[in-house]
Coordinates of C-alpha atoms and ligand atoms in Angstrom, one line a residue:
M1 CA 0.1 0.0 0.1
T2 CA 2.9 2.2 0.7
E3 CA 1.0 5.4 2.2
T4 CA 3.1 8.7 1.8
I5 CA 2.3 11.9 4.0
D6 CA 2.7 14.5 1.5
S7 CA -1.0 14.8 1.0
G8 CA -2.0 15.2 4.5
R9 CA -3.4 12.8 6.9
P10 CA -3.0 8.8 6.2
L11 CA -6.1 7.3 4.6
S12 CA -5.6 4.1 6.9
P13 CA -3.1 3.3 9.7
M14 CA 0.5 2.7 8.6
I15 CA 2.5 0.1 9.6
A16 CA 6.3 0.4 9.6
P17 CA 8.0 -2.8 10.4
S18 CA 11.3 -2.5 12.2
I19 CA 14.3 -4.5 10.7
L20 CA 15.9 -4.8 14.0
S21 CA 14.1 -8.2 14.6
A22 CA 15.0 -9.3 11.0
D23 CA 17.9 -11.5 10.2
F24 CA 20.7 -9.0 9.3
A25 CA 22.2 -11.6 6.7
R26 CA 19.3 -11.5 4.7
L27 CA 18.1 -7.9 4.8
G28 CA 16.8 -7.7 1.4
D29 CA 14.7 -10.8 1.4
E30 CA 13.5 -9.8 4.9
I31 CA 12.2 -6.6 3.4
A32 CA 10.7 -8.6 0.5
A33 CA 9.0 -10.4 3.0
I34 CA 6.9 -7.6 4.2
E35 CA 5.5 -6.5 1.3
G36 CA 2.3 -4.0 1.7
A37 CA 4.1 -2.4 4.4
D38 CA 4.0 1.5 4.4
W39 CA 7.5 2.2 5.5
V40 CA 10.5 0.2 6.3
H41 CA 11.6 1.3 9.7
V42 CA 15.4 1.1 9.9
D43 CA 17.1 1.7 13.6
V44 CA 20.4 3.4 13.4
M45 CA 22.3 3.1 16.7
D46 CA 25.7 4.2 17.5
A47 CA 26.6 2.7 20.9
H48 CA 26.8 6.2 22.5
F49 CA 23.3 7.7 22.3
V50 CA 22.2 4.1 22.9
P51 CA 24.0 1.1 24.4
N52 CA 23.6 -0.9 21.2
L53 CA 25.2 -0.9 17.8
T54 CA 23.7 -1.6 14.4
L55 CA 24.0 -0.3 11.1
G56 CA 24.6 3.1 9.3
L57 CA 24.6 4.9 5.9
P58 CA 26.1 2.2 3.8
V59 CA 23.5 -0.3 4.8
V60 CA 20.9 2.0 4.3
E61 CA 22.2 2.9 0.8
S62 CA 22.0 -0.8 -0.2
L63 CA 18.5 -1.1 1.5
L64 CA 17.4 2.0 -0.7
A65 CA 18.5 0.1 -3.6
A66 CA 17.0 -3.0 -2.9
T67 CA 13.4 -1.9 -2.1
D68 CA 10.6 0.5 -3.2
I69 CA 9.0 0.8 0.1
P70 CA 9.9 4.1 1.6
L71 CA 12.6 4.1 4.4
D72 CA 12.0 5.6 7.9
C73 CA 15.3 6.0 9.4
H74 CA 15.5 6.5 13.2
L75 CA 18.8 8.0 14.3
M76 CA 19.4 7.0 18.0
I77 CA 22.8 8.5 17.6
D78 CA 24.6 11.3 19.2
N79 CA 25.5 14.7 16.9
P80 CA 22.7 14.1 14.4
G81 CA 23.4 17.3 13.0
R82 CA 26.5 15.7 11.6
W83 CA 25.0 12.6 10.0
A84 CA 21.1 12.9 9.4
P85 CA 21.2 15.0 6.2
G86 CA 23.4 12.2 4.9
Y87 CA 20.5 9.8 5.1
A88 CA 18.2 12.3 3.5
E89 CA 20.5 13.0 0.8
A90 CA 20.9 9.3 0.0
G91 CA 17.3 8.9 -0.4
A92 CA 15.5 8.1 2.9
Y93 CA 11.7 9.0 3.1
N94 CA 12.0 10.0 6.8
V95 CA 14.8 11.0 9.0
T96 CA 14.1 11.1 12.4
I97 CA 16.4 12.5 15.1
H98 CA 16.2 12.5 19.0
A99 CA 15.3 15.5 20.8
E100 CA 17.6 14.6 23.6
A101 CA 20.6 14.1 21.0
T102 CA 20.8 17.8 19.9
D103 CA 20.7 21.3 21.2
D104 CA 19.3 22.4 17.6
P105 CA 17.0 20.3 16.6
I106 CA 15.4 23.0 14.3
A107 CA 18.5 23.4 12.3
V108 CA 18.7 19.7 11.8
A109 CA 15.3 19.6 10.5
K110 CA 15.8 22.4 8.2
N111 CA 18.9 20.4 6.9
I112 CA 17.0 17.1 6.5
R113 CA 14.2 18.8 4.7
A114 CA 16.7 20.7 2.4
A115 CA 18.3 17.6 1.5
G116 CA 14.9 16.3 0.4
A117 CA 13.5 14.1 3.1
R118 CA 10.8 14.6 5.7
A119 CA 12.1 15.2 9.2
G120 CA 11.3 13.5 12.4
L121 CA 11.4 14.2 16.0
S122 CA 11.6 11.4 18.6
V123 CA 11.2 11.6 22.2
K124 CA 12.2 9.0 24.8
P125 CA 9.7 7.6 27.3
G126 CA 10.6 10.0 30.1
T127 CA 11.0 13.2 27.8
P128 CA 8.1 15.5 28.1
I129 CA 6.5 16.9 24.9
E130 CA 5.4 20.2 26.0
P131 CA 9.0 21.7 25.7
Y132 CA 8.8 20.7 21.8
L133 CA 5.4 21.6 20.8
E134 CA 6.5 24.9 19.2
I135 CA 9.3 23.3 17.1
L136 CA 7.2 20.4 15.9
R137 CA 6.0 22.9 13.1
H138 CA 9.4 22.3 11.4
F139 CA 9.0 18.4 11.4
D140 CA 6.6 15.9 9.5
T141 CA 6.5 13.3 12.1
L142 CA 6.6 12.8 15.8
L143 CA 8.0 9.5 16.9
V144 CA 7.0 8.6 20.4
M145 CA 9.1 6.2 21.9
S146 CA 6.9 3.5 24.0
V147 CA 10.1 1.7 25.3
E148 CA 13.6 2.9 26.0
P149 CA 15.7 3.0 22.9
G150 CA 18.2 0.4 22.1
F151 CA 16.7 -3.0 21.8
G152 CA 13.8 -4.8 20.3
G153 CA 11.3 -7.1 21.9
Q154 CA 10.7 -4.9 25.2
S155 CA 7.5 -4.2 26.8
F156 CA 5.1 -1.3 26.0
I157 CA 5.0 1.7 28.1
P158 CA 1.5 3.0 28.1
D159 CA 2.3 6.2 30.2
V160 CA 3.6 7.7 26.9
L161 CA 0.4 7.8 25.1
G162 CA -0.5 11.0 26.7
K163 CA 2.2 12.8 24.5
A164 CA 0.6 11.2 21.4
R165 CA -2.9 12.6 22.2
I166 CA -1.8 16.0 23.1
V167 CA 0.2 16.4 19.7
R168 CA -2.7 14.5 17.7
D169 CA -5.2 16.9 19.4
L170 CA -3.4 19.8 18.0
V171 CA -3.1 18.4 14.6
D172 CA -6.9 17.8 14.6
A173 CA -7.3 21.6 15.7
G174 CA -5.2 22.5 12.6
E175 CA -2.2 23.9 14.8
L176 CA 0.2 21.3 13.8
Q177 CA 1.0 19.3 10.8
V178 CA 2.8 16.1 12.0
L179 CA 2.1 12.5 11.5
V180 CA 2.2 10.8 14.9
E181 CA 4.3 7.6 14.8
I182 CA 5.0 5.2 17.9
D183 CA 7.7 3.0 18.5
G184 CA 8.4 0.0 20.9
G185 CA 6.2 -2.8 21.9
I186 CA 3.7 -2.6 19.5
N187 CA 2.0 -5.8 18.9
A188 CA -1.7 -7.2 18.4
D189 CA -2.4 -6.5 22.2
T190 CA -1.1 -2.8 22.5
I191 CA -1.8 -1.3 19.1
E192 CA -5.3 -0.6 19.7
Q193 CA -4.5 1.7 22.9
A194 CA -1.8 3.5 20.7
A195 CA -4.4 4.0 17.8
A196 CA -7.1 5.2 20.3
A197 CA -4.4 7.8 21.6
G198 CA -4.3 9.2 18.1
V199 CA -1.2 7.2 16.5
E200 CA -1.3 7.0 12.9
C201 CA 2.0 5.2 12.0
F202 CA 3.1 2.0 13.8
V203 CA 6.4 0.6 14.3
A204 CA 6.6 -3.1 14.9
G205 CA 9.6 -5.4 15.0
S206 CA 9.2 -8.5 17.0
A207 CA 5.5 -8.5 16.2
V208 CA 6.2 -8.7 12.6
Y209 CA 9.2 -10.6 12.1
N210 CA 9.0 -13.0 14.9
T211 CA 6.3 -14.7 12.9
D212 CA 5.9 -17.2 10.2
D213 CA 4.2 -14.6 7.8
P214 CA 5.3 -11.2 8.4
A215 CA 3.3 -9.7 5.4
E216 CA 0.2 -11.3 7.2
A217 CA 1.4 -10.0 10.6
V218 CA 1.6 -6.5 8.8
R219 CA -2.3 -7.0 7.7
K220 CA -3.3 -8.0 10.7
L221 CA -1.9 -5.1 12.7
R222 CA -3.2 -2.7 10.3
A223 CA -6.8 -4.0 10.7
R224 CA -6.7 -3.8 14.4
A225 CA -5.6 -0.1 14.4
A226 CA -8.4 0.6 11.7
A227 CA -10.9 -0.9 14.0
I228 CA -10.2 1.9 16.4
A229 CA -11.1 5.5 16.0
G230 CA -8.2 7.7 17.1
Ligands
DX5_301 C1 14.2 0.4 19.8 C2 13.9 0.6 18.2 C3 12.6 -0.2 17.7 C4 12.7 -1.8 17.9 C5 11.3 -1.8 18.2 O1 15.0 1.0 20.1 O2 13.6 1.9 17.8 O3 12.3 0.4 16.5 O4 13.0 -2.2 16.8 O5 10.9 -3.3 18.3 P1 9.7 -4.1 19.0 O6 8.6 -3.7 18.0 O7 10.3 -5.3 19.2 O8 9.5 -3.5 20.2
ZN302 ZN1 12.9 2.4 16.0

């Protein structure tokens, strides 16, 4: 289906499988296995901002050549101002940085957009959203972390849903234009409460890849979210 966000609100809930839970030796095949997903969520970790190390721009460039599904790059890295524009220049569809990782998120967002991608802002579970509401107009997506960033397979933290609700209400009131995305612990049991809080795009790693049929898992998650009015 591959929704894009350029024309406003998504028509149906978006599912962005995280390849963090895929087989890294077979990433091309693993992306082919999620046909119908809206975005591919790519977790970039630097072992500094988070205590884990994954992949960087060379791998993202190879993934861009291997799939037509838009890449949603989640940069869990220090100094995103130095690195984020490169992902946009390479062709990533959405490039998300962490609010906690930079003193000048607006400048980074401008550089990401100037390089041709949408810009995302992510907040860790313990980071309040209020200080960032003003700057969200410089961003296209808000990624609400519902686990501590760093690892897949953790339990969903429902307390973060208030942040999604605040931002989605501002969007619905016409005061902001940002896609509300959530990441961490999303599965068939948790996706409905996130949808009810106004989330429009759902990252899911283990709930998609730790199944026999990842494409079917994507369809089922989307259907569960679609059944809930956010
Ligand atoms: C965690 C990553 C997530 C992770 C989600 O830091 O940002 O994208 O892959 O994995 P699940 O869906 O298993 O919680
Ligand atoms: Zn992520």
